[in-house]
Amino acid sequence: MDVSNNSSVFHTIISRQLNGFTVRKRPFFADDSSQFSRIGAIDYGIDDYFTPPLALSFCKTSRNAHILAVAGEDGSVFLYNTQLKFASSATSAENAEKARKCQWRAHDNAIFDVCWIKDDTNLLTACGDHSIKVWDTQERKCLQALTGHTGSVKSISAHPSNNDIIVSGSRDGSFALWDLRCAKSVRVHSNTLKVASVQGAHTSSSVKTRGRHSKAASMSVTSVLYMNDEVSIATAGAVDSVIKFWDTRSLKTPIIQACSQDKSSRKSARSYGISSLSQDLNGVCISASCMDSRIYLFNVLQLEKGPIKTFKGCDIGSFFVKSKLSPDAGHILGGSSDGLAYVWQVNKPEADPIKLEGHKGEVTAVDWCSYEIGKIATAADDSVVQLWNINNSCYSTTRSLSSIRHREQTLPMMKRRKLFTQEETKDFIKGSDPNSPIMSTVQIHSPNPASTPEIRTPESLKKQLPYSHMNVVCEGSPDANFDSPSSVLNPPPSIKRKTILDYFLAPSPQSLQYV
């Protein structure tokens, strides 16, 4: 037996392991755009009637990951098969005819966001008509219409493990939680599907905004994310560059805030809003596209430190320009008002980004394919969707921030005091029957931002929290064990879980000491 050969094989296997978990190879981008190849260009629209696409999303399951949903200003939804091979001589119209699986008119107004749920059998559409619709993509049939917002719905996000729970953000300044299971009851109005809403989540009277839509911009919630810890929600708005994090069990105040801009530099400068948020597959990192033409990366375990990296080079000239963090947090894909798409390597934020040329208008929506590594899609005002791929020869085993998640969990944890209210959530959600859907809607008004709890240093917090609370292992989601819609938002006290690395720590009332 060749011992040296076996040893080499053994070390190769070990090098691809991380605390017992296989680390999938991720693409590494060189310093020139030749490492990218265009798969094809697809027209959004039909019969020479083209309108700008505003949202797109690849399916989330492995068997359907090649299906791309695109929605736009005319309220239509198109599904394309991106697995096909497009001839280099084919036009974008010919590619669209070849790849189009189906299309339907979902709304009579612009669709700003789409979201796949329930193993890609349903698609959510967020519209300018103030509604959210749930679609059966096989039958192209509307299953539910969620109404209650008084402004355009700009963003939607689903609970990571329970797709019956979704969160939406609106131009009316609110974000809302919805429970789709409520529709199983008889004579339920769509507005009663709303579990809770927070009004004025990002309103600030002290921030001066500019433009013809300054009044709406001063309150609009531009992006929402249901965090992978299954308890927390991240929201961003057009008023400033602050990301707020909320605990769904108590939405009275945000539990923590993160700002992309230095407070000292913002005293005399104008405030810039955030156009989009995204997170990696593990939920370790969050990216934020800011209207100062920068994309900021945050580590959710170190939010008090602000952005850990900043990426420049693109032109974010409108709130339609979005960015997306890759599933492994290794790269960021962003649109731009200059007609280009940009790709940054997270580990080299100072390096010039890769420029993807091909569009003839502002590049708005972008997305990564979760299972076909290297495939990305970009949409622009030229009514064309471009599909790109990374050459298979350009791969590296360099670890991304997301891949070292398990190592970070073994580090000593910072001790934080309980940042959200200790009041019982019984007045937040009521209901004695565990099988009955939630019928009441709770309206919560965001307090003055000045009242947001202050983050303490680790030294000062040692006196606040017993050390015993710092070693609690994050529990899994108990949602699947309960049929009640309220189990997600108000689980029994005995199983209330901690969020990622106890960073939204909620110790028992007996052990909590207030400052």
Short mmCIF file of C-alpha atoms in Angstrom, two decimals:
data_model
loop_
_atom_site.label_atom_id
_atom_site.label_comp_id
_atom_site.label_asym_id
_atom_site.label_seq_id
_atom_site.Cartn_x
_atom_site.Cartn_y
_atom_site.Cartn_z
CA MET A 1 0.00 0.00 0.00
CA ASP A 2 1.23 3.45 -0.89
CA VAL A 3 1.19 5.20 2.48
CA SER A 4 2.27 8.57 1.11
CA ASN A 5 -0.54 8.55 -1.44
CA ASN A 6 -3.13 7.68 1.21
CA SER A 7 -1.80 10.43 3.43
CA SER A 8 -2.15 12.92 0.60
CA VAL A 9 -5.73 11.87 -0.02
CA PHE A 10 -6.46 12.08 3.70
CA HIS A 11 -5.09 15.61 3.99
CA THR A 12 -7.03 16.67 0.90
CA ILE A 13 -10.26 15.50 2.49
CA ILE A 14 -9.46 17.15 5.78
CA SER A 15 -8.66 20.45 4.04
CA ARG A 16 -12.21 20.54 2.72
CA GLN A 17 -13.76 20.02 6.13
CA LEU A 18 -14.69 22.65 8.68
CA ASN A 19 -15.65 21.40 12.14
CA GLY A 20 -17.17 18.32 10.58
CA PHE A 21 -19.01 20.14 7.78
CA THR A 22 -17.97 19.88 4.17
CA VAL A 23 -17.03 23.24 2.72
CA ARG A 24 -18.29 23.52 -0.83
CA LYS A 25 -15.90 25.08 -3.32
CA ARG A 26 -16.82 28.60 -4.23
CA PRO A 27 -15.81 30.67 -7.22
CA PHE A 28 -12.78 32.90 -7.09
CA PHE A 29 -12.77 35.92 -9.39
CA ALA A 30 -9.62 37.19 -11.02
CA ASP A 31 -9.03 40.83 -11.82
CA ASP A 32 -10.59 40.83 -15.29
CA SER A 33 -14.08 40.25 -16.61
CA SER A 34 -12.87 37.46 -18.92
CA GLN A 35 -13.49 35.11 -16.01
CA PHE A 36 -17.20 35.66 -16.68
CA SER A 37 -19.11 34.32 -19.62
CA ARG A 38 -22.53 35.52 -20.68
CA ILE A 39 -24.98 32.61 -20.89
CA GLY A 40 -27.53 34.65 -22.74
CA ALA A 41 -29.78 37.70 -22.81
CA ILE A 42 -33.56 37.36 -22.40
CA ASP A 43 -36.17 39.97 -23.21
CA TYR A 44 -38.64 40.71 -20.43
CA GLY A 45 -42.01 41.07 -22.10
CA ILE A 46 -43.83 39.68 -25.08
CA ASP A 47 -45.15 40.80 -28.49
CA ASP A 48 -42.81 43.80 -28.69
CA TYR A 49 -44.31 45.21 -25.49
CA PHE A 50 -41.38 45.60 -23.13
CA THR A 51 -41.32 47.25 -19.72
CA PRO A 52 -38.50 47.43 -17.16
CA PRO A 53 -38.11 44.37 -14.91
CA LEU A 54 -37.90 45.39 -11.26
CA ALA A 55 -37.52 42.09 -9.39
CA LEU A 56 -36.15 38.64 -10.06
CA SER A 57 -35.45 35.50 -8.05
CA PHE A 58 -34.12 32.01 -8.71
CA CYS A 59 -36.05 29.11 -7.20
CA LYS A 60 -34.74 27.92 -3.84
CA THR A 61 -34.84 24.11 -4.17
CA SER A 62 -32.15 22.11 -5.95
CA ARG A 63 -34.49 20.57 -8.51
CA ASN A 64 -35.94 23.95 -9.55
CA ALA A 65 -32.92 26.21 -9.00
CA HIS A 66 -32.63 26.88 -12.74
CA ILE A 67 -36.10 28.49 -12.88
CA LEU A 68 -35.97 32.28 -12.74
CA ALA A 69 -38.99 34.43 -11.86
CA VAL A 70 -38.95 37.98 -13.25
CA ALA A 71 -41.56 40.67 -12.53
CA GLY A 72 -41.74 44.26 -13.60
CA GLU A 73 -43.43 47.58 -14.02
CA ASP A 74 -46.40 46.23 -15.97
CA GLY A 75 -47.41 43.83 -13.18
CA SER A 76 -46.57 40.66 -15.15
CA VAL A 77 -44.63 37.62 -13.94
CA PHE A 78 -42.48 35.54 -16.30
CA LEU A 79 -40.83 32.21 -15.48
CA TYR A 80 -37.73 31.30 -17.51
CA ASN A 81 -35.73 28.09 -17.81
CA THR A 82 -32.10 29.21 -17.49
CA GLN A 83 -30.70 25.70 -17.97
CA LEU A 84 -31.08 25.87 -21.73
CA LYS A 85 -28.13 26.56 -24.00
CA PHE A 86 -28.51 29.75 -25.96
CA ALA A 87 -26.82 30.15 -29.31
CA SER A 88 -24.34 33.01 -29.45
CA SER A 89 -26.03 34.26 -32.60
CA ALA A 90 -29.54 34.24 -31.07
CA THR A 91 -31.24 37.51 -30.17
CA SER A 92 -32.64 38.28 -26.74
CA ALA A 93 -36.16 37.97 -28.15
CA GLU A 94 -35.39 34.49 -29.53
CA ASN A 95 -33.86 33.46 -26.22
CA ALA A 96 -36.95 34.68 -24.38
CA GLU A 97 -39.24 32.67 -26.64
CA LYS A 98 -37.12 29.59 -26.08
CA ALA A 99 -36.69 29.91 -22.31
CA ARG A 100 -40.13 31.18 -21.35
CA LYS A 101 -42.06 28.55 -19.41
CA CYS A 102 -45.13 30.64 -18.63
CA GLN A 103 -46.31 34.15 -17.84
CA TRP A 104 -49.35 35.80 -16.32
CA ARG A 105 -50.66 39.19 -15.30
CA ALA A 106 -50.34 39.26 -11.53
CA HIS A 107 -51.23 42.91 -10.81
CA ASP A 108 -52.37 46.04 -12.59
CA ASN A 109 -49.46 47.92 -11.05
CA ALA A 110 -45.70 47.59 -10.72
CA ILE A 111 -44.27 44.58 -8.86
CA PHE A 112 -41.33 45.60 -6.67
CA ASP A 113 -40.35 42.26 -5.13
CA VAL A 114 -40.91 38.52 -5.54
CA CYS A 115 -40.24 35.65 -3.14
CA TRP A 116 -40.44 31.87 -3.61
CA ILE A 117 -42.01 29.86 -0.78
CA LYS A 118 -43.24 26.31 -0.02
CA ASP A 119 -40.63 24.41 -2.04
CA ASP A 120 -41.12 26.72 -5.01
CA THR A 121 -44.79 25.83 -5.44
CA ASN A 122 -45.90 29.34 -4.46
CA LEU A 123 -44.63 32.79 -5.39
CA LEU A 124 -45.19 36.00 -3.45
CA THR A 125 -45.50 39.29 -5.33
CA ALA A 126 -45.24 42.71 -3.66
CA CYS A 127 -46.99 45.44 -5.61
CA GLY A 128 -47.52 49.15 -5.92
CA ASP A 129 -51.27 48.59 -5.49
CA HIS A 130 -50.56 48.18 -1.73
CA SER A 131 -51.13 44.41 -1.81
CA ILE A 132 -49.22 41.15 -1.63
CA LYS A 133 -50.46 38.14 -3.58
CA VAL A 134 -49.72 34.45 -3.14
CA TRP A 135 -49.61 32.56 -6.44
CA ASP A 136 -49.81 28.90 -7.36
CA THR A 137 -47.13 28.84 -10.06
CA GLN A 138 -48.40 25.61 -11.61
CA GLU A 139 -51.96 26.83 -12.12
CA ARG A 140 -51.01 30.53 -12.27
CA LYS A 141 -53.81 31.10 -9.80
CA CYS A 142 -53.98 33.65 -7.00
CA LEU A 143 -54.43 31.80 -3.72
CA GLN A 144 -54.51 34.80 -1.38
CA ALA A 145 -54.35 38.58 -1.52
CA LEU A 146 -52.94 40.34 1.53
CA THR A 147 -54.17 43.89 1.97
CA GLY A 148 -53.65 46.36 4.77
CA HIS A 149 -50.70 48.51 3.75
CA THR A 150 -51.57 52.05 2.66
CA GLY A 151 -48.56 52.45 0.39
CA SER A 152 -46.61 50.47 -2.20
CA VAL A 153 -45.20 47.23 -0.83
CA LYS A 154 -41.48 47.48 -1.51
CA SER A 155 -40.07 44.30 0.01
CA ILE A 156 -41.13 40.86 1.26
CA SER A 157 -39.30 38.05 3.05
CA ALA A 158 -40.40 34.63 4.32
CA HIS A 159 -39.67 32.88 7.61
CA PRO A 160 -36.66 30.58 7.03
CA SER A 161 -38.41 27.35 8.04
CA ASN A 162 -42.10 28.22 8.18
CA ASN A 163 -43.16 29.84 4.91
CA ASP A 164 -46.64 30.55 6.26
CA ILE A 165 -45.08 33.48 8.12
CA ILE A 166 -43.88 36.42 6.02
CA VAL A 167 -42.82 39.99 6.64
CA SER A 168 -43.42 42.93 4.33
CA GLY A 169 -42.14 46.50 4.20
CA SER A 170 -44.08 49.38 2.67
CA ARG A 171 -43.71 52.93 1.51
CA ASP A 172 -46.32 53.87 4.13
CA GLY A 173 -43.51 53.58 6.71
CA SER A 174 -44.61 50.29 8.25
CA PHE A 175 -43.59 46.68 8.17
CA ALA A 176 -46.04 43.88 8.90
CA LEU A 177 -46.05 40.21 9.85
CA TRP A 178 -48.56 37.94 8.11
CA ASP A 179 -49.76 34.40 8.80
CA LEU A 180 -51.07 32.66 5.68
CA ARG A 181 -52.67 29.88 7.74
CA CYS A 182 -55.37 32.25 8.88
CA ALA A 183 -57.00 31.85 5.47
CA LYS A 184 -57.98 28.30 6.40
CA SER A 185 -60.73 29.75 8.57
CA VAL A 186 -64.13 30.53 7.16
CA ARG A 187 -64.97 34.14 6.24
CA VAL A 188 -61.54 35.54 6.98
CA HIS A 189 -60.81 38.89 5.40
CA SER A 190 -57.35 39.30 3.91
CA ASN A 191 -56.50 42.10 6.33
CA THR A 192 -56.95 39.76 9.31
CA LEU A 193 -54.02 37.70 8.10
CA LYS A 194 -51.84 40.46 9.50
CA VAL A 195 -50.45 39.32 12.84
CA ALA A 196 -48.78 42.58 13.78
CA SER A 197 -47.50 45.78 12.22
CA VAL A 198 -45.08 48.48 13.28
CA GLN A 199 -45.94 51.97 12.08
CA GLY A 200 -43.24 54.57 11.53
CA ALA A 201 -40.46 52.00 11.80
CA HIS A 202 -37.94 54.30 10.09
CA THR A 203 -39.54 57.73 10.36
CA SER A 204 -37.31 60.59 11.42
CA SER A 205 -38.38 64.21 11.55
CA SER A 206 -34.80 65.35 12.20
CA VAL A 207 -33.46 64.07 8.88
CA LYS A 208 -33.84 66.35 5.88
CA THR A 209 -34.47 64.57 2.61
CA ARG A 210 -34.40 65.91 -0.92
CA GLY A 211 -36.39 65.27 -4.07
CA ARG A 212 -39.94 65.51 -5.27
CA HIS A 213 -40.96 62.49 -3.20
CA SER A 214 -39.18 63.63 -0.05
CA LYS A 215 -42.23 63.22 2.19
CA ALA A 216 -42.72 59.58 1.24
CA ALA A 217 -38.99 58.94 1.27
CA SER A 218 -38.76 60.19 4.85
CA MET A 219 -40.79 57.20 6.05
CA SER A 220 -40.54 54.43 3.45
CA VAL A 221 -39.38 50.95 4.54
CA THR A 222 -37.31 49.86 1.57
CA SER A 223 -36.17 46.39 2.61
CA VAL A 224 -37.03 43.66 5.13
CA LEU A 225 -35.27 40.41 6.00
CA TYR A 226 -36.49 37.51 8.11
CA MET A 227 -33.23 36.50 9.77
CA ASN A 228 -32.02 32.91 9.75
CA ASP A 229 -32.27 32.71 13.53
CA GLU A 230 -36.06 32.51 12.87
CA VAL A 231 -36.85 35.11 15.53
CA SER A 232 -35.33 38.37 14.34
CA ILE A 233 -36.28 40.75 11.53
CA ALA A 234 -33.99 43.32 9.93
CA THR A 235 -35.47 46.43 8.32
CA ALA A 236 -34.03 49.39 6.43
CA GLY A 237 -35.55 52.61 5.17
CA ALA A 238 -35.13 55.52 2.83
CA VAL A 239 -34.62 58.05 5.60
CA ASP A 240 -31.10 57.09 6.70
CA SER A 241 -28.49 54.35 6.63
CA VAL A 242 -29.66 52.66 9.83
CA ILE A 243 -30.56 48.96 9.93
CA LYS A 244 -32.91 48.05 12.74
CA PHE A 245 -33.27 44.59 14.23
CA TRP A 246 -36.52 43.50 15.84
CA ASP A 247 -37.54 40.54 17.96
CA THR A 248 -40.86 39.19 16.68
CA ARG A 249 -41.88 38.29 20.25
CA SER A 250 -41.81 41.95 21.25
CA LEU A 251 -41.98 44.52 18.48
CA LYS A 252 -42.34 47.61 20.64
CA THR A 253 -38.78 48.75 20.04
CA PRO A 254 -35.85 47.56 17.93
CA ILE A 255 -33.47 45.50 20.01
CA ILE A 256 -30.37 46.82 18.30
CA GLN A 257 -29.40 49.16 15.46
CA ALA A 258 -26.48 49.23 13.04
CA CYS A 259 -25.45 52.25 11.02
CA SER A 260 -23.30 52.22 7.90
CA GLN A 261 -22.19 55.84 8.16
CA ASP A 262 -19.97 57.31 10.84
CA LYS A 263 -22.05 59.46 13.17
CA SER A 264 -19.32 62.08 13.43
CA SER A 265 -19.31 62.56 9.66
CA ARG A 266 -23.09 62.78 9.42
CA LYS A 267 -23.59 65.92 11.52
CA SER A 268 -23.31 68.30 8.59
CA ALA A 269 -23.71 65.89 5.67
CA ARG A 270 -26.96 64.71 4.14
CA SER A 271 -28.36 61.37 5.17
CA TYR A 272 -28.50 58.50 2.68
CA GLY A 273 -31.12 55.78 2.64
CA ILE A 274 -30.69 52.06 2.01
CA SER A 275 -32.12 50.49 -1.15
CA SER A 276 -31.78 46.80 -0.24
CA LEU A 277 -30.63 44.28 2.34
CA SER A 278 -29.43 40.72 1.80
CA GLN A 279 -27.97 37.92 3.89
CA ASP A 280 -25.93 34.83 3.18
CA LEU A 281 -27.25 31.29 3.47
CA ASN A 282 -26.11 30.92 7.10
CA GLY A 283 -27.28 34.37 8.16
CA VAL A 284 -23.85 35.38 9.45
CA CYS A 285 -23.47 38.47 7.27
CA ILE A 286 -25.78 41.20 6.02
CA SER A 287 -25.09 43.52 3.10
CA ALA A 288 -26.73 46.92 2.69
CA SER A 289 -26.83 48.97 -0.52
CA CYS A 290 -26.64 52.61 0.47
CA MET A 291 -27.59 55.62 -1.62
CA ASP A 292 -24.09 57.03 -1.13
CA SER A 293 -23.07 54.49 -3.84
CA ARG A 294 -21.47 52.15 -1.35
CA ILE A 295 -22.33 48.64 -0.21
CA TYR A 296 -21.67 47.89 3.45
CA LEU A 297 -21.13 44.46 4.97
CA PHE A 298 -22.08 43.72 8.58
CA ASN A 299 -21.31 40.78 10.81
CA VAL A 300 -24.48 40.03 12.80
CA LEU A 301 -22.31 39.00 15.77
CA GLN A 302 -20.60 42.40 15.84
CA LEU A 303 -23.27 44.88 14.84
CA GLU A 304 -22.14 47.38 17.45
CA LYS A 305 -18.88 47.78 15.51
CA GLY A 306 -20.67 48.99 12.40
CA PRO A 307 -19.77 47.75 8.92
CA ILE A 308 -16.78 45.45 8.80
CA LYS A 309 -16.16 46.12 5.08
CA THR A 310 -17.14 48.70 2.48
CA PHE A 311 -17.35 48.23 -1.29
CA LYS A 312 -17.18 51.07 -3.79
CA GLY A 313 -17.24 51.53 -7.54
CA CYS A 314 -20.91 51.32 -8.49
CA ASP A 315 -23.41 54.15 -8.87
CA ILE A 316 -26.53 53.65 -6.75
CA GLY A 317 -28.61 56.47 -8.15
CA SER A 318 -32.09 55.22 -7.27
CA PHE A 319 -33.83 52.93 -4.80
CA PHE A 320 -34.44 50.45 -7.63
CA VAL A 321 -30.73 49.53 -7.68
CA LYS A 322 -30.20 46.45 -5.51
CA SER A 323 -27.34 44.19 -4.46
CA LYS A 324 -27.12 40.58 -3.33
CA LEU A 325 -24.68 38.75 -1.09
CA SER A 326 -23.68 35.35 -2.45
CA PRO A 327 -24.98 32.27 -0.55
CA ASP A 328 -21.54 31.61 0.94
CA ALA A 329 -20.87 35.30 1.70
CA GLY A 330 -17.81 35.17 -0.53
CA HIS A 331 -18.91 37.79 -3.05
CA ILE A 332 -21.35 40.64 -3.55
CA LEU A 333 -23.24 41.24 -6.78
CA GLY A 334 -24.64 44.72 -7.31
CA GLY A 335 -26.52 46.72 -9.87
CA SER A 336 -25.65 50.26 -10.88
CA SER A 337 -27.13 53.32 -12.55
CA ASP A 338 -24.27 53.46 -15.04
CA GLY A 339 -25.53 50.40 -16.95
CA LEU A 340 -23.02 47.95 -15.46
CA ALA A 341 -23.25 45.17 -12.93
CA TYR A 342 -20.43 44.78 -10.40
CA VAL A 343 -19.00 41.84 -8.48
CA TRP A 344 -16.76 42.29 -5.43
CA GLN A 345 -14.73 39.68 -3.62
CA VAL A 346 -15.58 40.03 0.06
CA ASN A 347 -12.07 39.15 1.19
CA LYS A 348 -10.63 41.93 -1.00
CA PRO A 349 -12.87 44.98 -0.55
CA GLU A 350 -10.10 47.35 -1.61
CA ALA A 351 -9.69 45.63 -4.99
CA ASP A 352 -11.48 46.95 -8.05
CA PRO A 353 -14.75 45.09 -8.71
CA ILE A 354 -15.40 43.02 -11.80
CA LYS A 355 -17.54 44.96 -14.29
CA LEU A 356 -20.20 43.10 -16.25
CA GLU A 357 -20.97 44.93 -19.47
CA GLY A 358 -23.98 44.25 -21.65
CA HIS A 359 -26.92 46.26 -20.39
CA LYS A 360 -28.06 49.54 -21.90
CA GLY A 361 -29.87 50.96 -18.90
CA GLU A 362 -29.79 51.19 -15.13
CA VAL A 363 -29.11 47.71 -13.67
CA THR A 364 -31.63 47.16 -10.91
CA ALA A 365 -32.46 43.65 -9.64
CA VAL A 366 -29.77 40.95 -9.27
CA ASP A 367 -29.67 37.40 -7.89
CA TRP A 368 -27.43 34.39 -7.35
CA CYS A 369 -28.47 30.83 -8.18
CA SER A 370 -28.20 28.85 -4.94
CA TYR A 371 -27.41 25.45 -6.44
CA GLU A 372 -25.77 26.14 -9.80
CA ILE A 373 -22.57 27.66 -8.48
CA GLY A 374 -21.46 30.65 -10.47
CA LYS A 375 -24.75 31.43 -12.20
CA ILE A 376 -26.10 34.94 -11.70
CA ALA A 377 -28.86 37.06 -13.22
CA THR A 378 -29.10 40.82 -13.71
CA ALA A 379 -32.04 42.94 -14.86
CA ALA A 380 -32.02 46.48 -16.23
CA ASP A 381 -34.20 49.28 -17.54
CA ASP A 382 -33.42 48.12 -21.08
CA SER A 383 -36.05 45.38 -20.46
CA VAL A 384 -33.41 42.67 -20.74
CA VAL A 385 -32.36 40.01 -18.24
CA GLN A 386 -28.73 38.94 -18.59
CA LEU A 387 -27.54 35.51 -17.44
CA TRP A 388 -23.88 35.06 -16.52
CA ASN A 389 -21.60 32.23 -15.45
CA ILE A 390 -18.15 31.92 -13.95
CA ASN A 391 -15.55 29.81 -15.75
CA ASN A 392 -15.17 26.47 -13.98
CA SER A 393 -11.40 26.88 -14.03
CA CYS A 394 -11.58 29.75 -11.55
CA TYR A 395 -12.22 28.08 -8.22
CA SER A 396 -10.62 28.46 -4.84
CA THR A 397 -11.10 26.85 -1.45
CA THR A 398 -10.55 30.15 0.35
CA ARG A 399 -12.92 30.34 3.26
CA SER A 400 -15.52 33.06 3.33
CA LEU A 401 -16.91 34.79 6.39
CA SER A 402 -19.94 32.52 6.26
CA SER A 403 -17.88 29.34 6.15
CA ILE A 404 -16.26 30.08 9.52
CA ARG A 405 -19.58 30.45 11.30
CA HIS A 406 -19.04 27.38 13.48
CA ARG A 407 -15.60 28.55 14.53
CA GLU A 408 -17.01 31.91 15.62
CA GLN A 409 -19.55 30.17 17.81
CA THR A 410 -16.73 28.64 19.85
CA LEU A 411 -15.23 32.02 20.71
CA PRO A 412 -16.08 33.70 24.03
CA MET A 413 -19.34 35.54 23.72
CA MET A 414 -19.80 39.22 24.49
CA LYS A 415 -22.14 39.77 27.36
CA ARG A 416 -25.03 41.98 26.42
CA ARG A 417 -27.90 43.13 28.53
CA LYS A 418 -31.46 42.49 27.49
CA LEU A 419 -32.16 45.27 24.99
CA PHE A 420 -35.86 44.77 24.52
CA THR A 421 -38.79 45.04 26.85
CA GLN A 422 -39.48 42.35 29.39
CA GLU A 423 -43.23 42.84 29.30
CA GLU A 424 -45.32 39.80 28.61
CA THR A 425 -46.31 39.28 24.98
CA LYS A 426 -49.81 38.27 25.95
CA ASP A 427 -51.10 41.68 24.85
CA PHE A 428 -49.20 41.25 21.61
CA ILE A 429 -50.90 38.02 20.53
CA LYS A 430 -53.86 36.51 22.34
CA GLY A 431 -55.65 33.25 21.79
CA SER A 432 -56.39 30.24 23.95
CA ASP A 433 -57.14 27.75 21.19
CA PRO A 434 -53.79 26.45 19.87
CA ASN A 435 -55.38 25.43 16.57
CA SER A 436 -57.26 28.62 15.86
CA PRO A 437 -55.68 31.21 13.52
CA ILE A 438 -54.81 34.65 14.72
CA MET A 439 -57.73 37.00 14.21
CA SER A 440 -56.59 40.23 15.82
CA THR A 441 -54.29 42.82 14.35
CA VAL A 442 -51.94 44.70 16.65
CA GLN A 443 -50.82 48.18 15.66
CA ILE A 444 -47.56 49.29 17.23
CA HIS A 445 -46.11 52.76 16.84
CA SER A 446 -42.35 53.03 16.88
CA PRO A 447 -41.15 55.25 19.75
CA ASN A 448 -38.74 58.12 19.51
CA PRO A 449 -35.41 56.81 18.16
CA ALA A 450 -33.69 58.48 21.07
CA SER A 451 -35.27 55.92 23.39
CA THR A 452 -33.57 52.99 21.68
CA PRO A 453 -31.55 51.07 24.28
CA GLU A 454 -27.88 51.85 24.41
CA ILE A 455 -25.30 49.17 23.70
CA ARG A 456 -22.86 48.60 26.53
CA THR A 457 -19.25 47.45 26.49
CA PRO A 458 -18.40 43.89 27.57
CA GLU A 459 -16.77 45.16 30.75
CA SER A 460 -19.84 47.08 31.90
CA LEU A 461 -22.11 44.19 31.07
CA LYS A 462 -20.30 41.68 33.22
CA LYS A 463 -22.12 43.21 36.14
CA GLN A 464 -25.44 43.09 34.36
CA LEU A 465 -25.84 39.45 33.30
CA PRO A 466 -24.88 36.24 35.10
CA TYR A 467 -22.24 34.29 33.24
CA SER A 468 -24.46 31.23 33.18
CA HIS A 469 -26.57 32.80 30.45
CA MET A 470 -23.61 33.15 28.14
CA ASN A 471 -23.16 29.42 27.50
CA VAL A 472 -26.63 28.57 26.34
CA VAL A 473 -26.54 26.65 23.04
CA CYS A 474 -28.82 28.05 20.34
CA GLU A 475 -31.88 25.87 20.11
CA GLY A 476 -33.54 24.76 16.90
CA SER A 477 -36.82 26.12 15.76
CA PRO A 478 -39.80 24.47 17.49
CA ASP A 479 -42.22 25.81 14.90
CA ALA A 480 -42.66 22.48 13.17
CA ASN A 481 -43.86 20.92 16.41
CA PHE A 482 -46.79 23.28 16.79
CA ASP A 483 -49.82 23.80 14.60
CA SER A 484 -50.77 27.11 16.08
CA PRO A 485 -49.88 30.19 14.01
CA SER A 486 -48.96 31.92 17.24
CA SER A 487 -46.27 29.35 18.01
CA VAL A 488 -43.84 31.22 15.78
CA LEU A 489 -44.31 34.60 17.38
CA ASN A 490 -45.15 33.59 20.94
CA PRO A 491 -43.83 30.11 21.76
CA PRO A 492 -44.41 28.64 25.25
CA PRO A 493 -41.90 30.06 27.77
CA SER A 494 -40.33 26.65 28.29
CA ILE A 495 -39.11 26.48 24.68
CA LYS A 496 -38.40 30.09 23.85
CA ARG A 497 -35.17 29.85 21.93
CA LYS A 498 -32.19 32.13 21.80
CA THR A 499 -31.20 33.81 18.62
CA ILE A 500 -27.90 33.40 16.84
CA LEU A 501 -25.15 33.15 19.44
CA ASP A 502 -27.41 34.69 22.10
CA TYR A 503 -26.76 38.04 20.53
CA PHE A 504 -30.43 38.79 21.03
CA LEU A 505 -30.20 37.32 24.51
CA ALA A 506 -33.40 37.10 26.55
CA PRO A 507 -32.58 35.93 30.07
CA SER A 508 -35.25 35.06 32.60
CA PRO A 509 -36.93 37.93 34.47
CA GLN A 510 -35.54 36.70 37.79
CA SER A 511 -31.95 36.98 36.65
CA LEU A 512 -32.28 40.23 34.73
CA GLN A 513 -30.86 43.36 36.32
CA TYR A 514 -31.68 46.71 34.84
CA VAL A 515 -29.34 49.61 34.69
#
